[in-house]
Coordinates of C-alpha atoms in Angstrom, one line a residue:
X14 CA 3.1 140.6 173.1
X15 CA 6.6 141.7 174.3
X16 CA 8.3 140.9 171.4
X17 CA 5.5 142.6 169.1
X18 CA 5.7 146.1 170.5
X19 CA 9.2 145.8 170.4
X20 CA 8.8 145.2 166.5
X21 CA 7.0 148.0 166.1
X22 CA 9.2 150.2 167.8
X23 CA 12.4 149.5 166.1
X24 CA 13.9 147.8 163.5
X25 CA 15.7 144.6 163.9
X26 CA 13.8 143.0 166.3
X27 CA 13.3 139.2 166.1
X28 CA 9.8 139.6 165.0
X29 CA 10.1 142.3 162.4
X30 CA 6.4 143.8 162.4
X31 CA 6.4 145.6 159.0
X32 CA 3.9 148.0 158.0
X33 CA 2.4 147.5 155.1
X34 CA 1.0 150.8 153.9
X35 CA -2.2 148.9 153.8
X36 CA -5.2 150.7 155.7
X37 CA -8.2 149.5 157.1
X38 CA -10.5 151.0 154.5
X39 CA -14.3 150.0 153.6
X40 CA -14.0 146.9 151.2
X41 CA -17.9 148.4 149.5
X42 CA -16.3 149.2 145.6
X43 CA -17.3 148.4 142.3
X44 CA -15.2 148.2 139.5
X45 CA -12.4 146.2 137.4
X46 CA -9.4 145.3 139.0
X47 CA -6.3 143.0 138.2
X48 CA -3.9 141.1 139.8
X49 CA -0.4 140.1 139.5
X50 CA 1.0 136.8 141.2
X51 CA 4.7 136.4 140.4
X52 CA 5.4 133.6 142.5
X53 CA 8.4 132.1 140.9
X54 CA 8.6 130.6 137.4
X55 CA 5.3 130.6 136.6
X56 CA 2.7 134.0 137.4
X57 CA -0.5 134.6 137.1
X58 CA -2.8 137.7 135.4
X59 CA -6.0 137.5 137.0
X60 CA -9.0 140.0 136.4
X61 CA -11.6 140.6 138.7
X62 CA -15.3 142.4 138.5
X63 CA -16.4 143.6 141.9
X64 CA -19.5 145.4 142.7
X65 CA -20.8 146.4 146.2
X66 CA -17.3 144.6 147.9
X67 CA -18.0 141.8 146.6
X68 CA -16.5 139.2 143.6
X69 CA -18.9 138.6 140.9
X70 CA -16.6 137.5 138.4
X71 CA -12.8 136.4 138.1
X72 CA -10.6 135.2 135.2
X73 CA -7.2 134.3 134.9
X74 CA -4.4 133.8 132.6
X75 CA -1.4 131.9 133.8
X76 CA 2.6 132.0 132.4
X77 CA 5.6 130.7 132.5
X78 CA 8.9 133.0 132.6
X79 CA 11.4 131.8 129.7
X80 CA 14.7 130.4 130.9
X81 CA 16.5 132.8 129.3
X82 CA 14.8 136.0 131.2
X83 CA 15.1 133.7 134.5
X84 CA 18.7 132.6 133.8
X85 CA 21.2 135.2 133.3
X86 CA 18.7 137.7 131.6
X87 CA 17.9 141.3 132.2
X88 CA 15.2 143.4 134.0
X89 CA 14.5 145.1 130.5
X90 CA 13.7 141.8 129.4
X91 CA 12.1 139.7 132.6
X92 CA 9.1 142.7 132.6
X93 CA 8.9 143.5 129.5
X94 CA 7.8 139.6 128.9
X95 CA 5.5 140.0 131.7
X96 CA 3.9 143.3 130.9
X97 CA 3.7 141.3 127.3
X98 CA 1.3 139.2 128.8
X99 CA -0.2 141.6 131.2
X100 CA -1.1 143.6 128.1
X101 CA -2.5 140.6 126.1
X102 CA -5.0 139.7 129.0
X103 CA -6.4 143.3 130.0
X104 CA -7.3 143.7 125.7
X105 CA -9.8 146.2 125.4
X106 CA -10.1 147.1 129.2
X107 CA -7.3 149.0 128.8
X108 CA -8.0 151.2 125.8
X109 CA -9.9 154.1 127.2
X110 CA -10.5 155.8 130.5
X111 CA -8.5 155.8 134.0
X112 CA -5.4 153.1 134.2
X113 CA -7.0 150.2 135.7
X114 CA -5.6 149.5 138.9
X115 CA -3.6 146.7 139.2
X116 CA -1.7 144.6 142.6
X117 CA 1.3 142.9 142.2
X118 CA 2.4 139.9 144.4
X119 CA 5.9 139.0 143.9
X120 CA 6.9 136.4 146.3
X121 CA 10.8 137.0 146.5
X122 CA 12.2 139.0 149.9
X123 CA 11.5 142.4 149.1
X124 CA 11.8 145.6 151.3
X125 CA 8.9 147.7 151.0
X126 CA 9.0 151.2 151.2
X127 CA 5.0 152.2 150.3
X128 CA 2.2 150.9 149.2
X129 CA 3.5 151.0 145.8
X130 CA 7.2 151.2 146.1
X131 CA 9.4 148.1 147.0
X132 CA 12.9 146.4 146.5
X133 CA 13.8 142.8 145.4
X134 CA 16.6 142.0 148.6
X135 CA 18.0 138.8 147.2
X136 CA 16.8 136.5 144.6
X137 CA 16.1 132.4 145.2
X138 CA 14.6 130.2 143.6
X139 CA 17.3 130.2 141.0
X140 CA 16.6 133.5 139.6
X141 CA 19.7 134.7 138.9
X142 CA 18.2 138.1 136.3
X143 CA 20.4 141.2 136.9
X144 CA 19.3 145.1 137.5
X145 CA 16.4 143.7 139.7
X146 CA 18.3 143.2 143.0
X147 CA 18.0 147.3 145.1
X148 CA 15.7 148.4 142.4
X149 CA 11.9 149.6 142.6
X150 CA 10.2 146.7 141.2
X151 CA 7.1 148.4 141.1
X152 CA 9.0 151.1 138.9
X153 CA 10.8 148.3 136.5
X154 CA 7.2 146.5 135.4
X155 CA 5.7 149.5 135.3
X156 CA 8.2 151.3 132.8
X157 CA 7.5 148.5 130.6
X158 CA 4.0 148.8 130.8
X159 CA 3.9 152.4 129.7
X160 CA 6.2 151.9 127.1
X161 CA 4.0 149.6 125.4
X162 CA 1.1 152.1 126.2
X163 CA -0.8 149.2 128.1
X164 CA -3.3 151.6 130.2
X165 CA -2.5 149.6 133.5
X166 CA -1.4 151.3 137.0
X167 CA 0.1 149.3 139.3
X168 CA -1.4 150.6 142.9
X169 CA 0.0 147.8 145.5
X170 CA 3.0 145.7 145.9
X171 CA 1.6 143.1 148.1
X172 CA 2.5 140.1 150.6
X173 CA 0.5 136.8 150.1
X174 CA 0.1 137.2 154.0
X175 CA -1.4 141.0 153.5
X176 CA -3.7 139.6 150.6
X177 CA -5.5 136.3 152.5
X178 CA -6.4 138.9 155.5
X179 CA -7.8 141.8 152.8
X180 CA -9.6 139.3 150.8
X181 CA -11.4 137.6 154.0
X182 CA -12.7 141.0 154.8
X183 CA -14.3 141.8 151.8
X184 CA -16.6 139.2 152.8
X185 CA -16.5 139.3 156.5
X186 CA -15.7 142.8 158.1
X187 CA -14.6 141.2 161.3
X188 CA -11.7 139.9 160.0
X189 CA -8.8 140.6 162.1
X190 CA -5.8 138.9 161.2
X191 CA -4.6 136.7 158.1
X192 CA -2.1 133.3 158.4
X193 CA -0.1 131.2 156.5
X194 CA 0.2 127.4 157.8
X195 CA 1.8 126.1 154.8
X196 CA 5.1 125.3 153.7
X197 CA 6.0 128.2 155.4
X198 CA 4.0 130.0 158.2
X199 CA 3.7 134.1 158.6
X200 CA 0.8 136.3 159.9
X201 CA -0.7 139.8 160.3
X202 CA -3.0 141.9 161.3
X203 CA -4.5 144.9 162.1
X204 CA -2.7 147.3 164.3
X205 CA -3.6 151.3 165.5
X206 CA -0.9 153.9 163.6
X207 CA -0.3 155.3 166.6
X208 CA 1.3 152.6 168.0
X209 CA 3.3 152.2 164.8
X210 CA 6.2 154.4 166.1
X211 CA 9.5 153.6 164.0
X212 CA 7.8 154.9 160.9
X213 CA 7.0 158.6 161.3
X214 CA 5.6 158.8 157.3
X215 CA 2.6 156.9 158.3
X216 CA -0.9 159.0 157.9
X217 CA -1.7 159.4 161.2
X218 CA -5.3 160.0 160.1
X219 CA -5.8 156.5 159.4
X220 CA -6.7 154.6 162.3
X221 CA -5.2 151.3 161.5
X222 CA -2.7 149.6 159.4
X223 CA -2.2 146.1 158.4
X224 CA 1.4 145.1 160.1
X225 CA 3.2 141.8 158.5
X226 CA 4.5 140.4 161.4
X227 CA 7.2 137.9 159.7
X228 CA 6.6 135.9 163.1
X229 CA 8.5 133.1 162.0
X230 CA 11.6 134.4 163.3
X231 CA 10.0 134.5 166.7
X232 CA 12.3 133.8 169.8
X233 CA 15.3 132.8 167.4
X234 CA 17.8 134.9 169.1
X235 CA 17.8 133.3 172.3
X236 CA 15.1 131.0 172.6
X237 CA 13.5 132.3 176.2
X238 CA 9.9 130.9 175.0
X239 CA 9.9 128.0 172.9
X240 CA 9.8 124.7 173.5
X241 CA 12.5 123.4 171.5
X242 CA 13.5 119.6 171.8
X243 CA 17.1 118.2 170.3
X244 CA 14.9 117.4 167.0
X245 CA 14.4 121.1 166.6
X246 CA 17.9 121.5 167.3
X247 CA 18.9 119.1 164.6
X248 CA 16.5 120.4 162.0
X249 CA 18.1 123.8 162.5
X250 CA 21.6 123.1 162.8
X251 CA 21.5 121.5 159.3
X252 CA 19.6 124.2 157.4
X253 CA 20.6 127.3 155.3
X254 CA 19.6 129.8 158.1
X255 CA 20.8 128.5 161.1
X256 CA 19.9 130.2 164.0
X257 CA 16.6 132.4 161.9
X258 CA 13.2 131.2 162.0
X259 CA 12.9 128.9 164.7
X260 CA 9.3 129.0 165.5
X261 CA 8.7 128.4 161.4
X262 CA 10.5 125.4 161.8
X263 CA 8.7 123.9 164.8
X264 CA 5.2 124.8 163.1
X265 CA 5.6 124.8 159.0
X266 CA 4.8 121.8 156.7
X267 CA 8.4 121.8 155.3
X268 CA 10.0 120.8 158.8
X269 CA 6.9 118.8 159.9
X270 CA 7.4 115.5 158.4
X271 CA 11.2 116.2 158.9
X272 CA 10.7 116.1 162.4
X273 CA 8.3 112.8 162.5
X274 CA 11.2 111.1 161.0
X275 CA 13.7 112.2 163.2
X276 CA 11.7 110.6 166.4
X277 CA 10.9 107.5 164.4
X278 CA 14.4 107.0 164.2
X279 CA 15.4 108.0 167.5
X280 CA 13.1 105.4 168.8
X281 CA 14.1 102.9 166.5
X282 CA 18.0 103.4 167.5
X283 CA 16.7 103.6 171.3
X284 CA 14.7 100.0 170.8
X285 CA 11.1 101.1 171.1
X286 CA 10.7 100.8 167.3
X287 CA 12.1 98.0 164.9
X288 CA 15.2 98.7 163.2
X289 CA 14.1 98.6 159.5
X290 CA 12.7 102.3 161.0
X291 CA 16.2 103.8 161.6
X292 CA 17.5 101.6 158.0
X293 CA 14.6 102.5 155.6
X294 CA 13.9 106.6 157.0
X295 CA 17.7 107.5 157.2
X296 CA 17.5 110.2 154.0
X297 CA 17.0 113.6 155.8
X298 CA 13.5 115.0 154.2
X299 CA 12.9 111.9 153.1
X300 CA 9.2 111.5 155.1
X301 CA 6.8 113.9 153.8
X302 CA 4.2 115.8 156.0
X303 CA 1.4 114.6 153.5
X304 CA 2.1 111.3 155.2
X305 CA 2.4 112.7 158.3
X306 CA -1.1 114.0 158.3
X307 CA -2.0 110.5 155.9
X308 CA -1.1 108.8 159.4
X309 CA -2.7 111.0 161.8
X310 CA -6.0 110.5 160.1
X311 CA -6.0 106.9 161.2
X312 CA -8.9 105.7 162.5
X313 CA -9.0 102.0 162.0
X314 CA -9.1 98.8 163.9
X315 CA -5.7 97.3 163.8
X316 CA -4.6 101.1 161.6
X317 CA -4.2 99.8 157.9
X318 CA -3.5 102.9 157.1
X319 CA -0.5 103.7 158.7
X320 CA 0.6 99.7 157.7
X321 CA 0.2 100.7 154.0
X322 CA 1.4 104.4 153.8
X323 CA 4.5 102.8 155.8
X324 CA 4.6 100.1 153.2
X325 CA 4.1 101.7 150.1
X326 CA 6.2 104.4 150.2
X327 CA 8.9 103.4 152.4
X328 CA 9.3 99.6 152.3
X329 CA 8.5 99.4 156.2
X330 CA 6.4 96.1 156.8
X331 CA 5.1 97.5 159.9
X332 CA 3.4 94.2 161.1
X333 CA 2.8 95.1 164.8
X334 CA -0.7 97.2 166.0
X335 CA 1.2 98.3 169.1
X336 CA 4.1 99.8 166.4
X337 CA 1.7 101.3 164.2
X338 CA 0.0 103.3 167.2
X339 CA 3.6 104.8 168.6
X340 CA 4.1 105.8 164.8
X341 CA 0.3 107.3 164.4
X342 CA 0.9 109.1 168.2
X343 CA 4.2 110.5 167.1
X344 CA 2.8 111.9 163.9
X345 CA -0.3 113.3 165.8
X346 CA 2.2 115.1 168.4
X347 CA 4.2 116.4 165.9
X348 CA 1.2 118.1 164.4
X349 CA -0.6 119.1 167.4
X350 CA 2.4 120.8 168.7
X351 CA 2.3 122.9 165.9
X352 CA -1.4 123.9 166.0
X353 CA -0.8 124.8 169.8
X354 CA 2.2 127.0 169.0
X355 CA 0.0 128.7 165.9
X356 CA -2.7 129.3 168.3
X357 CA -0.3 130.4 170.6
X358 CA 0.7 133.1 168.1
X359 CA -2.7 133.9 167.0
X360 CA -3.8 134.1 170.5
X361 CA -1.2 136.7 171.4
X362 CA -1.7 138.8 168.3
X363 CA -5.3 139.4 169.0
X364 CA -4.5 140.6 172.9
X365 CA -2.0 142.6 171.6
X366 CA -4.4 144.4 168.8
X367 CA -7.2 143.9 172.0
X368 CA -9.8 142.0 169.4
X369 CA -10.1 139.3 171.5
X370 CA -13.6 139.4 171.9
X371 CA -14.9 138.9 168.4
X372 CA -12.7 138.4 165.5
X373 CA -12.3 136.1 162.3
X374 CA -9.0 134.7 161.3
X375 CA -8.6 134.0 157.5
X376 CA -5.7 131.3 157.3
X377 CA -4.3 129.6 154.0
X378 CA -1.7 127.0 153.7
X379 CA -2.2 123.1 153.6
X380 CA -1.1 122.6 156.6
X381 CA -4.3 124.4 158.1
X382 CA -6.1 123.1 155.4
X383 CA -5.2 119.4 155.3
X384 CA -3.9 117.9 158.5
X385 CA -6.7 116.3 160.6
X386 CA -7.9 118.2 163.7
X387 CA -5.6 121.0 163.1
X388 CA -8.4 123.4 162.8
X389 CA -10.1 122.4 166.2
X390 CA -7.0 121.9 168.4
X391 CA -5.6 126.0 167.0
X392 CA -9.3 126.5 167.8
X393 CA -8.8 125.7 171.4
X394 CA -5.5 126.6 171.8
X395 CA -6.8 130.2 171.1
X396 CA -9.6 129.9 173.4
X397 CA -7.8 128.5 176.0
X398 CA -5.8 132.2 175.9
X399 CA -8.5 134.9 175.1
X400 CA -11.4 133.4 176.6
X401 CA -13.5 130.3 176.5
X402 CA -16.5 132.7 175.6
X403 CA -14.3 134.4 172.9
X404 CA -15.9 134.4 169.1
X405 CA -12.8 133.2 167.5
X406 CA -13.5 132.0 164.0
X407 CA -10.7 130.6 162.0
X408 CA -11.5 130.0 158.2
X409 CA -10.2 128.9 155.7
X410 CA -9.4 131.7 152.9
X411 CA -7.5 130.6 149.0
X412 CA -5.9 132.3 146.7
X413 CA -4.1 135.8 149.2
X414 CA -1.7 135.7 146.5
X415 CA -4.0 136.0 143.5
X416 CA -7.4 137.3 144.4
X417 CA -6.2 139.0 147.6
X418 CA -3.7 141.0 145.7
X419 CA -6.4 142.4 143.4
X420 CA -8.9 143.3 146.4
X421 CA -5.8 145.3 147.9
X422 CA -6.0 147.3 144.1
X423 CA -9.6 147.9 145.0
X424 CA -9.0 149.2 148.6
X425 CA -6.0 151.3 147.7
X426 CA -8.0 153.1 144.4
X427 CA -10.8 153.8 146.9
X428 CA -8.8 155.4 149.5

């Protein structure tokens, strides 16, 4: 809760609690509404017919960006190809009338500014396109779009994060925050303006704001809070941002099968496992959380399951029950830990906002989605902090990227 008010105080804080320009606004619209989801190579055009709040009818159209646009290519020509497609999808929507309001995702680190301004930071995923990097990317599509008279506004520069909360509440009002437990893990939720005090633009006159709470980075600096083992330790010491995003990295399903193997191996080097453990998993990455959660699962007299996923896909012929079970506990710990540390940070985000009573959570990622008992042991983790008579309800919610982005178009043209 500390660390949250700090965020919101200042900038540079380890949690980085950014606002959003989203408000809390009645979801009740009707109209036509698209959505943009440019989440690396390939994106997404989606159109979406909502009457009364709620989604009667979606299409989509899905793309690939050319190498040569991705690759050494230009801004000119990266949007132009995608307001190329944007404009071959809307058709005759577009012709006549208002712009149709549309919400763009772009899942690269951007800096936002408002709800419809924004700037690319850095690029990744081996985008290397030049005049993107400090410009408006809102601006850049949409200069392409109007110069190709396509009749298309774009309205909201949105966060995946932002969009799985927004399009939860257009079916549940009670919907307090949204999270990612996927490959990587984020959250947010609502939070008064007032208390929003290191932005003084903000209109006051709306009571709350979605904040993105980038709460991956939590504790990093100096690790007061969380429990961090050597595994942890290891996992960060060898990646790209050593030092950021520890709590990401205890809880995410790209470190989770990282750090199953690195106890497996520990306990095969310590004697407590057979050797062909520490010979067959010594390739870092090389265990995947699918069959980390494959394992949990296991259920079995004598647990075949773990026997087979252990032979199959790493050439382990784990012949001994009482080996199997340390390798189906160590999985199950793994995964557990991080359900009690996402509850943890649901949990603390809800006393902070004070919806603690009575809330819904809308939650995407496989992680959430796929691991056995994830759902109930968060579930408890967050009662065991707000209340055991707490409504807590956490639900699953797709597509924050997609859909979500075009619910945020409908909110912000109905302001």
């Amino acid at each position: 809760v500390l660390f949250r008010s700090q965020g919101l105080a200042r900038d540079g804080c380890t949690i980085r609690m950014l606002p959003t320009f989203v408000y809390r606004n009645s979801p009740k619209v009707d109209g036509v509404f698209y959505a943009l989801d440019i989440g690396g190579t390939n994106f997404r055009v989606i159109r979406m017919h909502v009457k009364g709040g709620q989604l009667t009818y979606s299409n989509q159209q899905a793309c690939r960006i050319p190498e040569e646009h991705k690759v050494g290519g230009t801004a000119e020509g990266m949007f132009g190809f995608v307001a190329e497609a944007i404009g071959s999808f809307v058709g005759e929507d577009a012709k006549a009338g208002n712009p149709i309001p549309l919400g763009f995702t772009f899942s690269f680190p951007v800096v936002q500014y408002a709800i419809d301004k924004g700037s690319l930071l850095k690029w990744t995923k081996g985008f290397t396109t030049t005049g993107v990097q400090g410009e408006d990317l809102v601006q850049l599509l949409q200069k392409e779009l109007d110069k190709r008279k396509i009749h298309v506004k774009i309205v909201a520069l949105c966060n995946d994060t932002v969009g799985t909360l927004i399009a939860r509440l257009f079916d549940d009002a009670s919907t307090e925050m949204g999270v990612i437990l996927g490959t990587g893990s984020n959250g947010c939720y609502w939070e008064r303006s007032k208390n929003i005090l290191k932005d003084k633009s903000l209109d006051r006159g709306m009571k709350e704001m979605c904040i993105n709470m980038e709460f991956g980075n939590f504790d990093s600096h100096k690790l007061n809070v969380l429990p961090v083992t050597p595994y942890d330790d290891e996992i960060d010491s060898h990646s790209p941002n050593k030092g950021s995003q520890r709590f990401e990295k205890m809880i995410s399903g790209l470190y989770l099968g990282e750090i199953s193997r690195l106890i497996l191996v520990a306990l095969s080097n310590n004697g407590a496992l057979p050797k062909v453990f520490a010979e067959k998993l010594n390739k870092p990455y090389g265990f995947s959380a699918k069959d980390t959660s494959i394992i949990s699962a296991d259920i079995l007299p004598g647990l075949h399951i773990v026997h087979e996923t252990l032979m199959t896909d790493y050439h382990i012929d784990c012949t001994q029950p009482s080996d199997r079970f340390v390798v189906r506990e160590v999985c199950r710990l793994v995964s557990s830990r991080s359900a009690q540390l996402a509850g943890m940070a649901v949990a603390a985000t809800l006393i902070k906002a004070e919806k603690n009573g009575d809330a819904t959570i809308a939650i995407d990622g496989s992680v959430f989605e796929k691991t056995p008992y994830y759902k109930a042991i968060l579930v408890k983790t967050i009662k065991s902090l707000v209340g055991e008579n707490a409504d807590i309800r956490c639900v699953l919610q797709k597509d924050g990227s997609g859909l979500g982005a075009g619910f945020i178009a409908a909110m912000v043209s109905h302001k």
